[in-house]
Tab-separated table of C-alpha atoms and ligand atoms in Angstrom:
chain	number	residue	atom	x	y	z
A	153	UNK	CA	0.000	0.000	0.000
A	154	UNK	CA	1.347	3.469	-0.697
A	155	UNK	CA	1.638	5.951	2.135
A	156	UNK	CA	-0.927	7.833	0.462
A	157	UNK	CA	-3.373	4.870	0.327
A	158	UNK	CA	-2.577	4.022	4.158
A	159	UNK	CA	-3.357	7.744	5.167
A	160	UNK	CA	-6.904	7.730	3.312
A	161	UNK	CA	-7.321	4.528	5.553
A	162	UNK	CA	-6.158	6.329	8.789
A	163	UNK	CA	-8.295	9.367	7.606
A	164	UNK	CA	-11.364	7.694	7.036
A	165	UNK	CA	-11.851	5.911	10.316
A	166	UNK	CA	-12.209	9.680	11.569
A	167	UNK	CA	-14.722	9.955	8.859
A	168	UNK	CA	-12.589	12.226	6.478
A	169	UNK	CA	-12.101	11.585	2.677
A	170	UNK	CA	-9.228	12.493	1.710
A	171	UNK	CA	-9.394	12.259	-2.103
A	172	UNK	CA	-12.689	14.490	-1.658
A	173	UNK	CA	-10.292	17.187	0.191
A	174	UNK	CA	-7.396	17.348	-2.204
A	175	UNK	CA	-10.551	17.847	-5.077
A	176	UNK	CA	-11.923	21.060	-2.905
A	177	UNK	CA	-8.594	22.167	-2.578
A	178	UNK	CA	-8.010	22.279	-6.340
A	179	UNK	CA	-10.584	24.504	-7.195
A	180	UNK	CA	-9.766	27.078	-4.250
A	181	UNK	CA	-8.656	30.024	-5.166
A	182	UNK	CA	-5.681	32.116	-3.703
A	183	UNK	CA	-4.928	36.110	-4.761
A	184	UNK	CA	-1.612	36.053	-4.871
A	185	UNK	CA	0.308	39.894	-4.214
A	186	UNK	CA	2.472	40.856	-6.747
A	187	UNK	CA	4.025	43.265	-4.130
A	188	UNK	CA	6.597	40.119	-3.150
A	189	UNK	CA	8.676	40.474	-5.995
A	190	UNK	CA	9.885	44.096	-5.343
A	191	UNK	CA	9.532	44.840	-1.792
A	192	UNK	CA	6.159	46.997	-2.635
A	193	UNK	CA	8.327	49.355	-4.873
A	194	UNK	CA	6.280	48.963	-8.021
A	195	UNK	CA	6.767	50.955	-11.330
A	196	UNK	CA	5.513	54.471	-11.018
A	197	UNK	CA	6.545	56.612	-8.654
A	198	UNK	CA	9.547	54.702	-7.529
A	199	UNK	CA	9.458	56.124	-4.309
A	200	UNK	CA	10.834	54.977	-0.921
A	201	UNK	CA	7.823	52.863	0.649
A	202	UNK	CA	5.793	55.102	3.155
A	203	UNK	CA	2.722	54.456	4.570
A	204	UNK	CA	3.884	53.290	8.051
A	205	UNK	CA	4.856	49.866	6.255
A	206	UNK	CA	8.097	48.247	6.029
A	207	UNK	CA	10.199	45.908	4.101
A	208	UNK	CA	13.065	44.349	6.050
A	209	UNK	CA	16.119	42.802	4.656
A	210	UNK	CA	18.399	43.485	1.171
A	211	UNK	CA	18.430	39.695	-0.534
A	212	UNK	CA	19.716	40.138	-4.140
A	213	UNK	CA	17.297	39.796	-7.384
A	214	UNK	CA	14.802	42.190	-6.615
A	215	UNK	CA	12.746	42.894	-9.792
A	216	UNK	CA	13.142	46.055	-11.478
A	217	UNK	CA	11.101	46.022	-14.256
A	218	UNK	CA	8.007	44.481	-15.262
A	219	UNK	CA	9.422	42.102	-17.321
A	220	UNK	CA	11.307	41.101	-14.806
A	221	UNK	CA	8.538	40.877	-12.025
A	222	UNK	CA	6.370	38.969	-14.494
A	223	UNK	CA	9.001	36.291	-14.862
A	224	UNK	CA	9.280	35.837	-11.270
A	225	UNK	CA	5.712	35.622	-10.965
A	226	UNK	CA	5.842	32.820	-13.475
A	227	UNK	CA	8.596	31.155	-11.550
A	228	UNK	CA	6.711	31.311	-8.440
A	229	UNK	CA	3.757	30.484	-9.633
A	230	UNK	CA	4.712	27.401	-11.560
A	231	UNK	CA	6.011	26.019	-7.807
A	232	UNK	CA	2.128	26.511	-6.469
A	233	UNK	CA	-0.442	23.976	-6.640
A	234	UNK	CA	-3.510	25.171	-6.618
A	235	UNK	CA	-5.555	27.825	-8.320
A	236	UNK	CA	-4.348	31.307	-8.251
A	237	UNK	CA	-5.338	35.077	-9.026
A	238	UNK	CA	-2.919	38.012	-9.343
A	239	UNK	CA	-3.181	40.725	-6.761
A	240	UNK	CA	-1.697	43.837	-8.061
A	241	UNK	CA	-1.564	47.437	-6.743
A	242	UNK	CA	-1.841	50.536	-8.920
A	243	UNK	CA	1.700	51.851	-8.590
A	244	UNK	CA	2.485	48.270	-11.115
A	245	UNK	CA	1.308	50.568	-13.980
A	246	UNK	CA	3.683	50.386	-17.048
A	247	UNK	CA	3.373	53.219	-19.103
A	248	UNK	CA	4.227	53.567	-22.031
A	249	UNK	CA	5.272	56.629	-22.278
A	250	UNK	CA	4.818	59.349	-19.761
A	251	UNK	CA	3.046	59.223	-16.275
A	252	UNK	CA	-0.307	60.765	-16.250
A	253	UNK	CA	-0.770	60.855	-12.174
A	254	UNK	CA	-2.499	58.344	-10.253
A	255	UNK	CA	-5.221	60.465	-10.187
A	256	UNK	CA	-5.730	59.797	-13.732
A	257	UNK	CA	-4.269	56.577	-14.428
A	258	UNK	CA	-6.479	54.476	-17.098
A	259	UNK	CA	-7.072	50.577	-18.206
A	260	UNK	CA	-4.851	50.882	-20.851
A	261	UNK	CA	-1.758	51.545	-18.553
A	262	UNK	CA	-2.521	47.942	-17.399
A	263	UNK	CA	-2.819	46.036	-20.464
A	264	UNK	CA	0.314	43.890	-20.207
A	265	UNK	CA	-0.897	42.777	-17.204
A	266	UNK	CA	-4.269	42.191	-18.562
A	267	UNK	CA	-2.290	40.196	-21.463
A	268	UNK	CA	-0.354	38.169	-19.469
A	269	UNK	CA	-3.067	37.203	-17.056
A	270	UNK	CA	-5.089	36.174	-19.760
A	271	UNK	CA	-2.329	34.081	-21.133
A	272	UNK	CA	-2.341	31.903	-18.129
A	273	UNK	CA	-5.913	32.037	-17.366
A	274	UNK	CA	-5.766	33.953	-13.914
A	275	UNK	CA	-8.525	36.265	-12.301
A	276	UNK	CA	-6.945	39.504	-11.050
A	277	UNK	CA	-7.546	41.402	-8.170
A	278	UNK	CA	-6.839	45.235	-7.623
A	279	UNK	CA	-5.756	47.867	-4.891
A	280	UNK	CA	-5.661	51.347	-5.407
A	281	UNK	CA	-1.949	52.685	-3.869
A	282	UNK	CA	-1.886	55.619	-1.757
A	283	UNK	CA	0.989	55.407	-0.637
A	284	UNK	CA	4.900	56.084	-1.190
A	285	UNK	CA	3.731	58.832	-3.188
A	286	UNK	CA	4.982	62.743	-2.836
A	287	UNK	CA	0.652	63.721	-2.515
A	288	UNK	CA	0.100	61.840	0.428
A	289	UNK	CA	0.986	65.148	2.823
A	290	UNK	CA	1.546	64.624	6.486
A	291	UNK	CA	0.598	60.813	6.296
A	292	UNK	CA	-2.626	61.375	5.156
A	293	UNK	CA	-4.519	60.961	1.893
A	294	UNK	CA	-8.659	60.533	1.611
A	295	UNK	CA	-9.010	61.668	5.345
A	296	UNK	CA	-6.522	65.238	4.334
A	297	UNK	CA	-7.512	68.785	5.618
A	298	UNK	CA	-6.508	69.380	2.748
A	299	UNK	CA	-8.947	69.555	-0.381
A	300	UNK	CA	-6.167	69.072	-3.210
A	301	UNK	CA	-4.850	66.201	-1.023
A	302	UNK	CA	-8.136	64.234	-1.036
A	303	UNK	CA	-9.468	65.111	-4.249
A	304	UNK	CA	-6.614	63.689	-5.702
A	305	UNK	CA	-7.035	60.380	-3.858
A	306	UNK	CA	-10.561	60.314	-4.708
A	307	UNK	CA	-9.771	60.525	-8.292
A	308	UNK	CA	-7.412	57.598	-7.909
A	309	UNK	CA	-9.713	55.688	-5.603
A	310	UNK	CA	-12.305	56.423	-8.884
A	311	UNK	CA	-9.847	55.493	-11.337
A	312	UNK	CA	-9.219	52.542	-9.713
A	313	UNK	CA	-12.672	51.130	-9.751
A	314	UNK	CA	-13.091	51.519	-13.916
A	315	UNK	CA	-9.756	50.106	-14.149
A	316	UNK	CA	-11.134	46.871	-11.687
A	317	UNK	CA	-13.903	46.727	-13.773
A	318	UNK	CA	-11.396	46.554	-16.970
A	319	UNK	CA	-9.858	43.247	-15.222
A	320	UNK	CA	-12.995	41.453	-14.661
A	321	UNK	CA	-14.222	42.588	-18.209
A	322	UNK	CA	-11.032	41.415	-19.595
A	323	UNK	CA	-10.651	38.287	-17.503
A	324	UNK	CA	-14.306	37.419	-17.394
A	325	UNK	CA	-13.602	36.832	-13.252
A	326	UNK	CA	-14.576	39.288	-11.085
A	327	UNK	CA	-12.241	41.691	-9.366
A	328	UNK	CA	-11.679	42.272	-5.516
A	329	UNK	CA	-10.779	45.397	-5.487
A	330	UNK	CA	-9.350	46.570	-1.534
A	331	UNK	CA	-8.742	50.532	-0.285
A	332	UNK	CA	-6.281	50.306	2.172
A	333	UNK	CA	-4.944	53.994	3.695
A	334	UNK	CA	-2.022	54.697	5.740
A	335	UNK	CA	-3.512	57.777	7.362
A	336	UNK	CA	-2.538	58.685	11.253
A	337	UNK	CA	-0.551	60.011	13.630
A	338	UNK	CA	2.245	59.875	15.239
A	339	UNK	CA	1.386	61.309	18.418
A	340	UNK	CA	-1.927	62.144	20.081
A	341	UNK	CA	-4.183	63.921	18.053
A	342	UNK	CA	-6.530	66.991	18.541
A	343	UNK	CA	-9.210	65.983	17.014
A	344	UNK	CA	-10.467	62.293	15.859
A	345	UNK	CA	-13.305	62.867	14.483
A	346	UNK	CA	-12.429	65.360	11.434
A	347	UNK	CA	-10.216	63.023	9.845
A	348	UNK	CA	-12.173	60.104	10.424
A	349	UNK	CA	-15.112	62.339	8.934
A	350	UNK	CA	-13.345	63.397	5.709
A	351	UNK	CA	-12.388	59.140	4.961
A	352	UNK	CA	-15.709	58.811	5.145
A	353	UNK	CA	-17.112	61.342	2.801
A	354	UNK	CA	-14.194	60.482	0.574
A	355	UNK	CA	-15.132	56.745	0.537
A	356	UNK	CA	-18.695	58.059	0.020
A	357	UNK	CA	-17.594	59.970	-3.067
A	358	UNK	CA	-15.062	57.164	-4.942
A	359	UNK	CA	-18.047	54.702	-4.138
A	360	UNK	CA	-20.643	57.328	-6.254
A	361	UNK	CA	-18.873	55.837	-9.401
A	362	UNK	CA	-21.257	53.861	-11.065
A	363	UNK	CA	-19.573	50.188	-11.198
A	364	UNK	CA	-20.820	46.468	-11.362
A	365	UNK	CA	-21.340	45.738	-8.579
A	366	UNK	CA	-21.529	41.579	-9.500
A	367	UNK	CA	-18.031	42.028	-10.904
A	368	UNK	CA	-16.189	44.463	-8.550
A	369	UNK	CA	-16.375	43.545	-5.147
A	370	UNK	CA	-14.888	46.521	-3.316
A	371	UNK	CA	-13.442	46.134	0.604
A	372	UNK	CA	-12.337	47.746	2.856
A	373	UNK	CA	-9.093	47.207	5.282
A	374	UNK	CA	-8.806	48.305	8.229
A	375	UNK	CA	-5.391	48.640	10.693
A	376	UNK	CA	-4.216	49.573	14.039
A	377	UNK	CA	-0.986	51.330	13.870
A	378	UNK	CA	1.664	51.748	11.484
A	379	UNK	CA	5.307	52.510	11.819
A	380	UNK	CA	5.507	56.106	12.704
A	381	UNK	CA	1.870	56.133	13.150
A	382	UNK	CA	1.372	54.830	16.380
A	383	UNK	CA	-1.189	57.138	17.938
A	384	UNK	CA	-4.252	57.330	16.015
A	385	UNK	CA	-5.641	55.638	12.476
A	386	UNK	CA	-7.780	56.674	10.929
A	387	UNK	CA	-9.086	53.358	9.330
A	388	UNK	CA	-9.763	51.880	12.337
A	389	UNK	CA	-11.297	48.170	13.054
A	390	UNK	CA	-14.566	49.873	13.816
A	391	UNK	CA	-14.352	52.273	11.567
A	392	UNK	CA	-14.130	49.974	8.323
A	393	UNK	CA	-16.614	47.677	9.697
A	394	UNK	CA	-19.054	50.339	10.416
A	395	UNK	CA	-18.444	51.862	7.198
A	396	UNK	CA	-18.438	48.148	5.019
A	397	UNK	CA	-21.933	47.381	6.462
A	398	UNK	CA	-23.557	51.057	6.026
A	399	UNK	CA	-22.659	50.712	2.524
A	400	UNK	CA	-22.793	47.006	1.298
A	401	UNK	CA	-19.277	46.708	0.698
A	402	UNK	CA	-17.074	44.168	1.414
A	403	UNK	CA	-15.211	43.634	5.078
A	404	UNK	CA	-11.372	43.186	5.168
A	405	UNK	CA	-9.605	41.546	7.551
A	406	UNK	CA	-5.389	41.248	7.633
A	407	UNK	CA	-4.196	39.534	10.440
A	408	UNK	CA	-1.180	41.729	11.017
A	409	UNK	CA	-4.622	44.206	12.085
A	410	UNK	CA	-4.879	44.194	15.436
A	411	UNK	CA	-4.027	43.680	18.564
A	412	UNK	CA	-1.314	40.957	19.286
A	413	UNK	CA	-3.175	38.772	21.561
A	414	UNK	CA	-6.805	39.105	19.020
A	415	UNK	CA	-7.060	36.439	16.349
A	416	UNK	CA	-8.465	36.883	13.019
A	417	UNK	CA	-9.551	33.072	13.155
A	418	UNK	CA	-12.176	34.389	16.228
A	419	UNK	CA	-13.496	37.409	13.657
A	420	UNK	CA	-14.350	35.167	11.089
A	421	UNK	CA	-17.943	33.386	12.394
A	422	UNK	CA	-19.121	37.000	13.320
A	423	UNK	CA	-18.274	38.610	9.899
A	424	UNK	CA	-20.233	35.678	7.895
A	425	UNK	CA	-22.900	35.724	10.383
A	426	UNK	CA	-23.552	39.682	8.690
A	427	UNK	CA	-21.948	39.785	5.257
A	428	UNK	CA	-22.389	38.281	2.249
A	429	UNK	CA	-18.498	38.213	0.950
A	430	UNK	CA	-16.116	38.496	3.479
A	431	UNK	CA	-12.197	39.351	2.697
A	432	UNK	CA	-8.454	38.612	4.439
A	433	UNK	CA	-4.936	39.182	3.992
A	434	UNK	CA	-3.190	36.373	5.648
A	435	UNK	CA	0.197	37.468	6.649
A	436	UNK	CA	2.201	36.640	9.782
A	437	UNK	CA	2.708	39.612	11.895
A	438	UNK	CA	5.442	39.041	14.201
A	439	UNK	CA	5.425	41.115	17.229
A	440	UNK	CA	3.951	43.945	15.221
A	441	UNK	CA	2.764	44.139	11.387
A	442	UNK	CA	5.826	42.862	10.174
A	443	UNK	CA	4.372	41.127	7.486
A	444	UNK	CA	6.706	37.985	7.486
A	445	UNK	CA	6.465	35.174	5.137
A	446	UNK	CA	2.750	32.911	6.182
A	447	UNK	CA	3.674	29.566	7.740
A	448	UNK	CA	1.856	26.150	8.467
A	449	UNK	CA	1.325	27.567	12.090
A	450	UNK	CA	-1.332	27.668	14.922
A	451	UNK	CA	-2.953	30.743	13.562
A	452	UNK	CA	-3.129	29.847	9.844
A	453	UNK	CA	-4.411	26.747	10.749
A	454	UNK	CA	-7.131	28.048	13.038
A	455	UNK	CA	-7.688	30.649	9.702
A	456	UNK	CA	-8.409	28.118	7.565
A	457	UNK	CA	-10.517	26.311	9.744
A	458	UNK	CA	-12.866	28.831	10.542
A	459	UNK	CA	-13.427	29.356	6.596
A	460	UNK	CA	-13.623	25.511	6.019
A	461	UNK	CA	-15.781	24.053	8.762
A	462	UNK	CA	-18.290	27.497	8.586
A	463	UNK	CA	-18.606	25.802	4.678
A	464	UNK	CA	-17.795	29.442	3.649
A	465	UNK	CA	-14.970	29.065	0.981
A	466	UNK	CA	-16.977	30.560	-2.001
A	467	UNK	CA	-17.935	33.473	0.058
A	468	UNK	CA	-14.686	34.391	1.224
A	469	UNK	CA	-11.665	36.254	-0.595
A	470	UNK	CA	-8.176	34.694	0.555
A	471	UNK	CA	-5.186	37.045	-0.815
A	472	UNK	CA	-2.071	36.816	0.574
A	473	UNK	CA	-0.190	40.241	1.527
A	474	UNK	CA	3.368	39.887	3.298
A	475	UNK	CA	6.743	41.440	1.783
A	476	UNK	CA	10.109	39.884	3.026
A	477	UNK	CA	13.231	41.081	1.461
A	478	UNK	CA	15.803	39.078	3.869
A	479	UNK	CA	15.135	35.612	1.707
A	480	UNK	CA	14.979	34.401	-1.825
A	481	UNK	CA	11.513	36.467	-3.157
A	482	UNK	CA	10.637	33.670	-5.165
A	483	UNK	CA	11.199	31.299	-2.739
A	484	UNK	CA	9.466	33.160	-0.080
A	485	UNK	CA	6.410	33.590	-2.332
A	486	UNK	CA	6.194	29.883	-2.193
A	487	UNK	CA	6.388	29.205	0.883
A	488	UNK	CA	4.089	31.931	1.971
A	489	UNK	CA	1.151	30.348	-0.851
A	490	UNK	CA	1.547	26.695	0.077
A	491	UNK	CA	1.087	27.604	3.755
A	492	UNK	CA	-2.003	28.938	3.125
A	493	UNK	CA	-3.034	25.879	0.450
A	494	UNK	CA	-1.689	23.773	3.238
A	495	UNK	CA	-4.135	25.206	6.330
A	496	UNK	CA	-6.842	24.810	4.053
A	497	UNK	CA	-5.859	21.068	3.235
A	498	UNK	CA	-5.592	20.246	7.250
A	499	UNK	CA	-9.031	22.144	7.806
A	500	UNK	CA	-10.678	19.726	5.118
A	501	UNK	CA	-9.506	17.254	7.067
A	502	UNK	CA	-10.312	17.956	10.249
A	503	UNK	CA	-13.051	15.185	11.330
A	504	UNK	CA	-16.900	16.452	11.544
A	505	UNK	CA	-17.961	14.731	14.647
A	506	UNK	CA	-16.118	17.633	17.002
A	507	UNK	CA	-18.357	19.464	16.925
A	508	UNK	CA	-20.862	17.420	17.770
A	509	UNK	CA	-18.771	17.032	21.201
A	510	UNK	CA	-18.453	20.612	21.719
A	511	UNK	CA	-22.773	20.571	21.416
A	512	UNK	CA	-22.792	17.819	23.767
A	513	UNK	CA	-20.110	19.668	26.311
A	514	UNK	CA	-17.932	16.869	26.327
A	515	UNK	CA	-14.830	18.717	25.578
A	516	UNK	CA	-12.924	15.567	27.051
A	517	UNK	CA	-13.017	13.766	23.804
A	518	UNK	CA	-13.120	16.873	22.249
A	519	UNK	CA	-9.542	18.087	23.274
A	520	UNK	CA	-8.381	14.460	22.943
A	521	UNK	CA	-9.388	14.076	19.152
A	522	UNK	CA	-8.527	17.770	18.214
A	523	UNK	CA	-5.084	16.532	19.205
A	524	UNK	CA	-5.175	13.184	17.755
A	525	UNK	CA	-6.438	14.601	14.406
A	526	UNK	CA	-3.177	16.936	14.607
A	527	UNK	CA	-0.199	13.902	14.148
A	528	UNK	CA	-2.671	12.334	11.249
A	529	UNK	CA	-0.245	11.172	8.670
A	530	UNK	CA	-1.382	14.850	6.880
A	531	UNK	CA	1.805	15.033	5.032
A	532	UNK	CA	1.459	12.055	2.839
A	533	UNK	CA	-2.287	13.902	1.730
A	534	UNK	CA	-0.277	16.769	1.148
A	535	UNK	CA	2.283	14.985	-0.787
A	536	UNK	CA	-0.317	13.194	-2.828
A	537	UNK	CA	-2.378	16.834	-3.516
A	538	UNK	CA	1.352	18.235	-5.096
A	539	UNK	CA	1.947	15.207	-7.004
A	540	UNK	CA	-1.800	14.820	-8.655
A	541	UNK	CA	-0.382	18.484	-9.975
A	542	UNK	CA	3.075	17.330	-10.880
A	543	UNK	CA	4.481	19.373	-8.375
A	544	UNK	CA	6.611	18.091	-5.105
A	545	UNK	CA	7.395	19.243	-1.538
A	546	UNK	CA	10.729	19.839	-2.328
A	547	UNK	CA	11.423	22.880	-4.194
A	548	UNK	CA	14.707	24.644	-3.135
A	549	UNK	CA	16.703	22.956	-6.043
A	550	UNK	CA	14.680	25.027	-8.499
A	551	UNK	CA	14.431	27.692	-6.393
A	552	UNK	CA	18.358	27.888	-5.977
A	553	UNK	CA	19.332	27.329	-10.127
A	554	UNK	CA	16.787	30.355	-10.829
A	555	UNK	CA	18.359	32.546	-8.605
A	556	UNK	CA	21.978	31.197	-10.013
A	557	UNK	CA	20.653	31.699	-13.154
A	558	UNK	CA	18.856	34.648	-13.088
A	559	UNK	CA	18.229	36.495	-9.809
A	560	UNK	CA	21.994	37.000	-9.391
A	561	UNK	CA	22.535	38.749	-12.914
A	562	UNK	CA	20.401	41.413	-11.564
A	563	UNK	CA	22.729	43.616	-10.428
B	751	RNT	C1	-0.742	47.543	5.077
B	751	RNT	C2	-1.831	46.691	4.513
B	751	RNT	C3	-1.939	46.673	3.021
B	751	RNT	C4	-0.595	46.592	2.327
B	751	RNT	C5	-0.660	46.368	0.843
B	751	RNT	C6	0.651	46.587	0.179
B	751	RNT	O1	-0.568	47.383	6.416
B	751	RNT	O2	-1.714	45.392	4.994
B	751	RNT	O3	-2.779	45.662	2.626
B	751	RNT	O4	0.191	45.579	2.887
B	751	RNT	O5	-1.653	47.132	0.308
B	752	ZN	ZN1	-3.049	43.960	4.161
């Protein structure tokens, strides 16, 4: 018997099928962030990153130019089981030619990625960018005292919804597209409200755009500090929640969000219980919003779970959204996708009868098959799910002769 074939055996005496899990987990999709490849540089502005984010580390091989990001994205993608979609932001325009402003940028500066998603049959997903920009003026954007500031935005924020609406046009899948701002403060502010007050009308005004609204889904993320921006955000938890459910959009959640000791995987029941579509970035914050490469841990795990056993993967959007510079990007791209592919394989086969225990308060057997149902011979399912897509677990051979080959030539 193969180890595969001895697995499904020790599988199904908890009641779990294991061929039936690797088959859900095929058709699964994950956005993938194109913001790996460069450290969140992107091709437009070229600025430093700002925003109260932060990439960490100087590994060689960054991409430079959209050829060269796309080819990485191929690379990486080719080492990920599973169905993808490409997350991109708006500062990966290529222009061809001169910059008009993000305030005024248009489909056509995204056409090569349009061509090249089409090419390999990916969805794409969208985020306006405003940040690392030189009109975001004292760390604000939508929420600015300033009128120039935030019209500006809103034009982008506008902009960006035609151009999401291009993508799922184009790609005949609809487009998630997320508003994420940076703005806050440092220190203590004077006043909360006003800021909080102008996002709001801004939002108000970018949503006015008249859009489709069964192929743009737009969300909304929230955050609670940034670097530099400890005091006071303005896109708070309550905030974007508040705001998602006045308006019908979509909820965000990024687990690098909130407070270290709250869990994304105990947000998840009460968002479906009230929304339609619900969204995440899984990430692994690390003492703060570091945004470190997404591992087969506790919390990813108790992610995928939630989204599993709640039968809610067609109504929630899984993108990925982390940026480490101190490894291989490719390889860290990887990594970061199967650990997500991988939660979702060990919450299809978690066994059904728990909770059944939990309803019956016998959290004795509970706690005893919760922990049995953790040394399950998972790896062999997981072995058998990358070979069924001629893929393997092993992939730092490949990973090493493209950076030999190419990632080191980038100099
Ligand atoms: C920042 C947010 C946001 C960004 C990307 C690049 O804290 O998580 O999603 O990471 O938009
Ligand atoms: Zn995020």
């Amino acid at each position: 018997m193969s180890r595969y074939e001895e697995a499904k055996k020790i599988y199904s005496a908890y009641g779990v099928d294991t061929d039936k899990a690797i088959e859900t987990l095929k058709d699964v999709t994950v956005s993938v962030h194109c913001w790996q490849g460069d450290d969140v540089t992107g091709f437009d502005s070229r600025e430093a990153l700002s925003g109260g984010i932060q990439t960490t580390g100087n590994y060689p091989g960054k991409a430079r130019t959209p050829e060269e990001l796309m080819a990485d994205i191929d690379k990486a993608f080719s080492l990920m089981p599973g169905k993808k979609k490409l997350n991109l932001h708006a500062c990966y325009a290529i222009f061809d030619g001169e910059n008009p402003g993000r305030d005024k940028i248009e489909p056509r500066h995204f056409a090569k990625w349009v061509e090249f998603a089409k090419a390999r049959n990916l969805g794409i997903d969208f985020n306006p960018t405003f940040f690392s920009h030189p009109m975001v003026k004292d760390n604000l954007t939508l929420s600015s005292p300033d009128e120039n500031v935030r019209k500006y935005w809103i034009e982008h924020g506008k902009a960006c919804i035609k151009i999401s609406e291009y993508f799922a046009n184009e790609t005949g899948i609809p487009c998630v597209m997320n508003i994420w701002i940076p703005d806050g403060f440092k220190d203590i502010p004077a006043d909360r409200l006003g800021p909080r007050k102008r996002f709001k009308e801004s939002l108000d005004e970018i949503l006015s755009v008249d859009y489709d609204k069964s192929k743009v889904y737009v969300t909304l993320e929230s955050k609670v500090f940034g670097i530099g921006l400890e005091s006071y955000t303005v896109g708070s938890a309550e905030f974007c929640l508040s705001y998602s459910a006045s308006k019908g959009i979509t909820p965000l959640m990024d687990n690098g969000h909130y407070h270290p000791t709250e869990l994304v995987s105990d947000k998840i029941s009460s968002l479906l219980l009230f929304n339609d579509k619900i969204a995440l970035h899984v990430t692994r914050p690390v003492r703060w919003d570091s945004d470190h490469v997404i591992l087969f841990d506790d919390e990813t795990r108790e992610i995928a779970k939630e989204i599993v056993r709640n039968n809610a993967l067609d109504r929630v959007f899984i993108a990925t959204d982390y940026f480490d510079a101190g490894i291989n990007r490719i390889s860290a791209w990887v990594t970061g996708v199967r650990s997500v592919q991988k939660a979702l394989l060990f919450a299809l086969l978690q066994s059904k009868d728990i909770k059944k225990m939990q309803d019956g308060a016998d959290f004795t057997a509970l706690m005893v098959k919760q922990e049995a149902l953790k040394t399950a011979p998972f790896g062999d399912v997981w072995n058998e799910y990358l070979e069924r897509q001629n893929l393997y677990d092993s992939y730092i051979d490949e990973i090493k002769k493209y950076e030999q080959e190419v990632l080191v030539n980038r100099k």
